[in-house]
Amino acid sequence: MLEIKHQSVMSESGEVTAVIIDIDTFKKIEAIIEDYGLLHFMQEAESSEVLERNEALQYLQSLEGSS
């Protein structure tokens, strides 16, 4: 598990209102989120229809024509 070192920002009443993390930790968190998203899209793609080359080209051309 990723250890997250942080600092808390508190209001005058003592309530935590924000958290500060170092840039390296932020980049690690960002990479984890991106990897999770990529995995999600890869799992979705596994159940997608596979097109032959000509079918894929026709599909791409239809997308270009609709924009």
JSON list of C-alpha atoms in Angstrom, two decimals:
[
{"chain": "A", "resi": 1, "resn": "MET", "atom": "CA", "xyz": [0.00, 0.00, 0.00]},
{"chain": "A", "resi": 2, "resn": "LEU", "atom": "CA", "xyz": [1.19, 3.49, -0.80]},
{"chain": "A", "resi": 3, "resn": "GLU", "atom": "CA", "xyz": [2.18, 5.43, 2.30]},
{"chain": "A", "resi": 4, "resn": "ILE", "atom": "CA", "xyz": [0.89, 8.98, 1.94]},
{"chain": "A", "resi": 5, "resn": "LYS", "atom": "CA", "xyz": [2.77, 11.55, 3.99]},
{"chain": "A", "resi": 6, "resn": "HIS", "atom": "CA", "xyz": [0.77, 14.71, 4.27]},
{"chain": "A", "resi": 7, "resn": "GLN", "atom": "CA", "xyz": [0.26, 17.93, 6.14]},
{"chain": "A", "resi": 8, "resn": "SER", "atom": "CA", "xyz": [-3.14, 19.15, 7.23]},
{"chain": "A", "resi": 9, "resn": "VAL", "atom": "CA", "xyz": [-4.37, 22.72, 6.89]},
{"chain": "A", "resi": 10, "resn": "MET", "atom": "CA", "xyz": [-6.72, 23.70, 9.69]},
{"chain": "A", "resi": 11, "resn": "SER", "atom": "CA", "xyz": [-9.24, 26.48, 10.04]},
{"chain": "A", "resi": 12, "resn": "GLU", "atom": "CA", "xyz": [-9.23, 28.84, 13.01]},
{"chain": "A", "resi": 13, "resn": "SER", "atom": "CA", "xyz": [-11.79, 26.55, 14.66]},
{"chain": "A", "resi": 14, "resn": "GLY", "atom": "CA", "xyz": [-9.43, 23.55, 14.36]},
{"chain": "A", "resi": 15, "resn": "GLU", "atom": "CA", "xyz": [-11.28, 21.82, 11.53]},
{"chain": "A", "resi": 16, "resn": "VAL", "atom": "CA", "xyz": [-9.13, 20.20, 8.80]},
{"chain": "A", "resi": 17, "resn": "THR", "atom": "CA", "xyz": [-9.91, 22.08, 5.57]},
{"chain": "A", "resi": 18, "resn": "ALA", "atom": "CA", "xyz": [-7.17, 20.86, 3.21]},
{"chain": "A", "resi": 19, "resn": "VAL", "atom": "CA", "xyz": [-4.30, 18.43, 2.84]},
{"chain": "A", "resi": 20, "resn": "ILE", "atom": "CA", "xyz": [-0.86, 19.08, 1.36]},
{"chain": "A", "resi": 21, "resn": "ILE", "atom": "CA", "xyz": [1.13, 16.25, -0.24]},
{"chain": "A", "resi": 22, "resn": "ASP", "atom": "CA", "xyz": [4.54, 16.35, -1.90]},
{"chain": "A", "resi": 23, "resn": "ILE", "atom": "CA", "xyz": [4.77, 16.23, -5.69]},
{"chain": "A", "resi": 24, "resn": "ASP", "atom": "CA", "xyz": [6.26, 12.72, -5.81]},
{"chain": "A", "resi": 25, "resn": "THR", "atom": "CA", "xyz": [3.32, 11.33, -3.83]},
{"chain": "A", "resi": 26, "resn": "PHE", "atom": "CA", "xyz": [0.90, 13.22, -6.06]},
{"chain": "A", "resi": 27, "resn": "LYS", "atom": "CA", "xyz": [2.52, 11.74, -9.18]},
{"chain": "A", "resi": 28, "resn": "LYS", "atom": "CA", "xyz": [2.28, 8.22, -7.70]},
{"chain": "A", "resi": 29, "resn": "ILE", "atom": "CA", "xyz": [-1.42, 8.72, -6.91]},
{"chain": "A", "resi": 30, "resn": "GLU", "atom": "CA", "xyz": [-1.99, 10.11, -10.40]},
{"chain": "A", "resi": 31, "resn": "ALA", "atom": "CA", "xyz": [-0.28, 7.08, -11.99]},
{"chain": "A", "resi": 32, "resn": "ILE", "atom": "CA", "xyz": [-2.38, 4.69, -9.90]},
{"chain": "A", "resi": 33, "resn": "ILE", "atom": "CA", "xyz": [-5.59, 6.42, -11.02]},
{"chain": "A", "resi": 34, "resn": "GLU", "atom": "CA", "xyz": [-4.50, 6.39, -14.67]},
{"chain": "A", "resi": 35, "resn": "ASP", "atom": "CA", "xyz": [-3.59, 2.69, -14.46]},
{"chain": "A", "resi": 36, "resn": "TYR", "atom": "CA", "xyz": [-6.98, 1.93, -12.91]},
{"chain": "A", "resi": 37, "resn": "GLY", "atom": "CA", "xyz": [-8.73, 3.80, -15.72]},
{"chain": "A", "resi": 38, "resn": "LEU", "atom": "CA", "xyz": [-6.67, 2.00, -18.36]},
{"chain": "A", "resi": 39, "resn": "LEU", "atom": "CA", "xyz": [-7.50, -1.38, -16.82]},
{"chain": "A", "resi": 40, "resn": "HIS", "atom": "CA", "xyz": [-11.20, -0.46, -16.82]},
{"chain": "A", "resi": 41, "resn": "PHE", "atom": "CA", "xyz": [-11.11, 0.46, -20.53]},
{"chain": "A", "resi": 42, "resn": "MET", "atom": "CA", "xyz": [-9.12, -2.68, -21.38]},
{"chain": "A", "resi": 43, "resn": "GLN", "atom": "CA", "xyz": [-11.72, -4.84, -19.63]},
{"chain": "A", "resi": 44, "resn": "GLU", "atom": "CA", "xyz": [-14.49, -3.04, -21.52]},
{"chain": "A", "resi": 45, "resn": "ALA", "atom": "CA", "xyz": [-12.67, -3.60, -24.81]},
{"chain": "A", "resi": 46, "resn": "GLU", "atom": "CA", "xyz": [-12.44, -7.35, -24.21]},
{"chain": "A", "resi": 47, "resn": "SER", "atom": "CA", "xyz": [-16.19, -7.62, -24.67]},
{"chain": "A", "resi": 48, "resn": "SER", "atom": "CA", "xyz": [-16.26, -5.33, -27.74]},
{"chain": "A", "resi": 49, "resn": "GLU", "atom": "CA", "xyz": [-16.84, -6.60, -31.23]},
{"chain": "A", "resi": 50, "resn": "VAL", "atom": "CA", "xyz": [-13.66, -7.27, -33.23]},
{"chain": "A", "resi": 51, "resn": "LEU", "atom": "CA", "xyz": [-13.74, -5.78, -36.73]},
{"chain": "A", "resi": 52, "resn": "GLU", "atom": "CA", "xyz": [-11.89, -6.95, -39.80]},
{"chain": "A", "resi": 53, "resn": "ARG", "atom": "CA", "xyz": [-9.54, -4.38, -41.37]},
{"chain": "A", "resi": 54, "resn": "ASN", "atom": "CA", "xyz": [-12.01, -3.24, -44.04]},
{"chain": "A", "resi": 55, "resn": "GLU", "atom": "CA", "xyz": [-14.84, -3.01, -41.53]},
{"chain": "A", "resi": 56, "resn": "ALA", "atom": "CA", "xyz": [-12.65, -0.92, -39.22]},
{"chain": "A", "resi": 57, "resn": "LEU", "atom": "CA", "xyz": [-11.69, 1.44, -42.06]},
{"chain": "A", "resi": 58, "resn": "GLN", "atom": "CA", "xyz": [-15.35, 1.87, -43.03]},
{"chain": "A", "resi": 59, "resn": "TYR", "atom": "CA", "xyz": [-16.23, 2.57, -39.39]},
{"chain": "A", "resi": 60, "resn": "LEU", "atom": "CA", "xyz": [-13.48, 5.20, -39.10]},
{"chain": "A", "resi": 61, "resn": "GLN", "atom": "CA", "xyz": [-14.62, 6.84, -42.33]},
{"chain": "A", "resi": 62, "resn": "SER", "atom": "CA", "xyz": [-18.18, 7.00, -41.00]},
{"chain": "A", "resi": 63, "resn": "LEU", "atom": "CA", "xyz": [-16.90, 8.75, -37.87]},
{"chain": "A", "resi": 64, "resn": "GLU", "atom": "CA", "xyz": [-14.97, 11.29, -39.93]},
{"chain": "A", "resi": 65, "resn": "GLY", "atom": "CA", "xyz": [-18.07, 12.02, -42.00]},
{"chain": "A", "resi": 66, "resn": "SER", "atom": "CA", "xyz": [-20.22, 12.66, -38.89]},
{"chain": "A", "resi": 67, "resn": "SER", "atom": "CA", "xyz": [-17.94, 15.33, -37.36]}
]
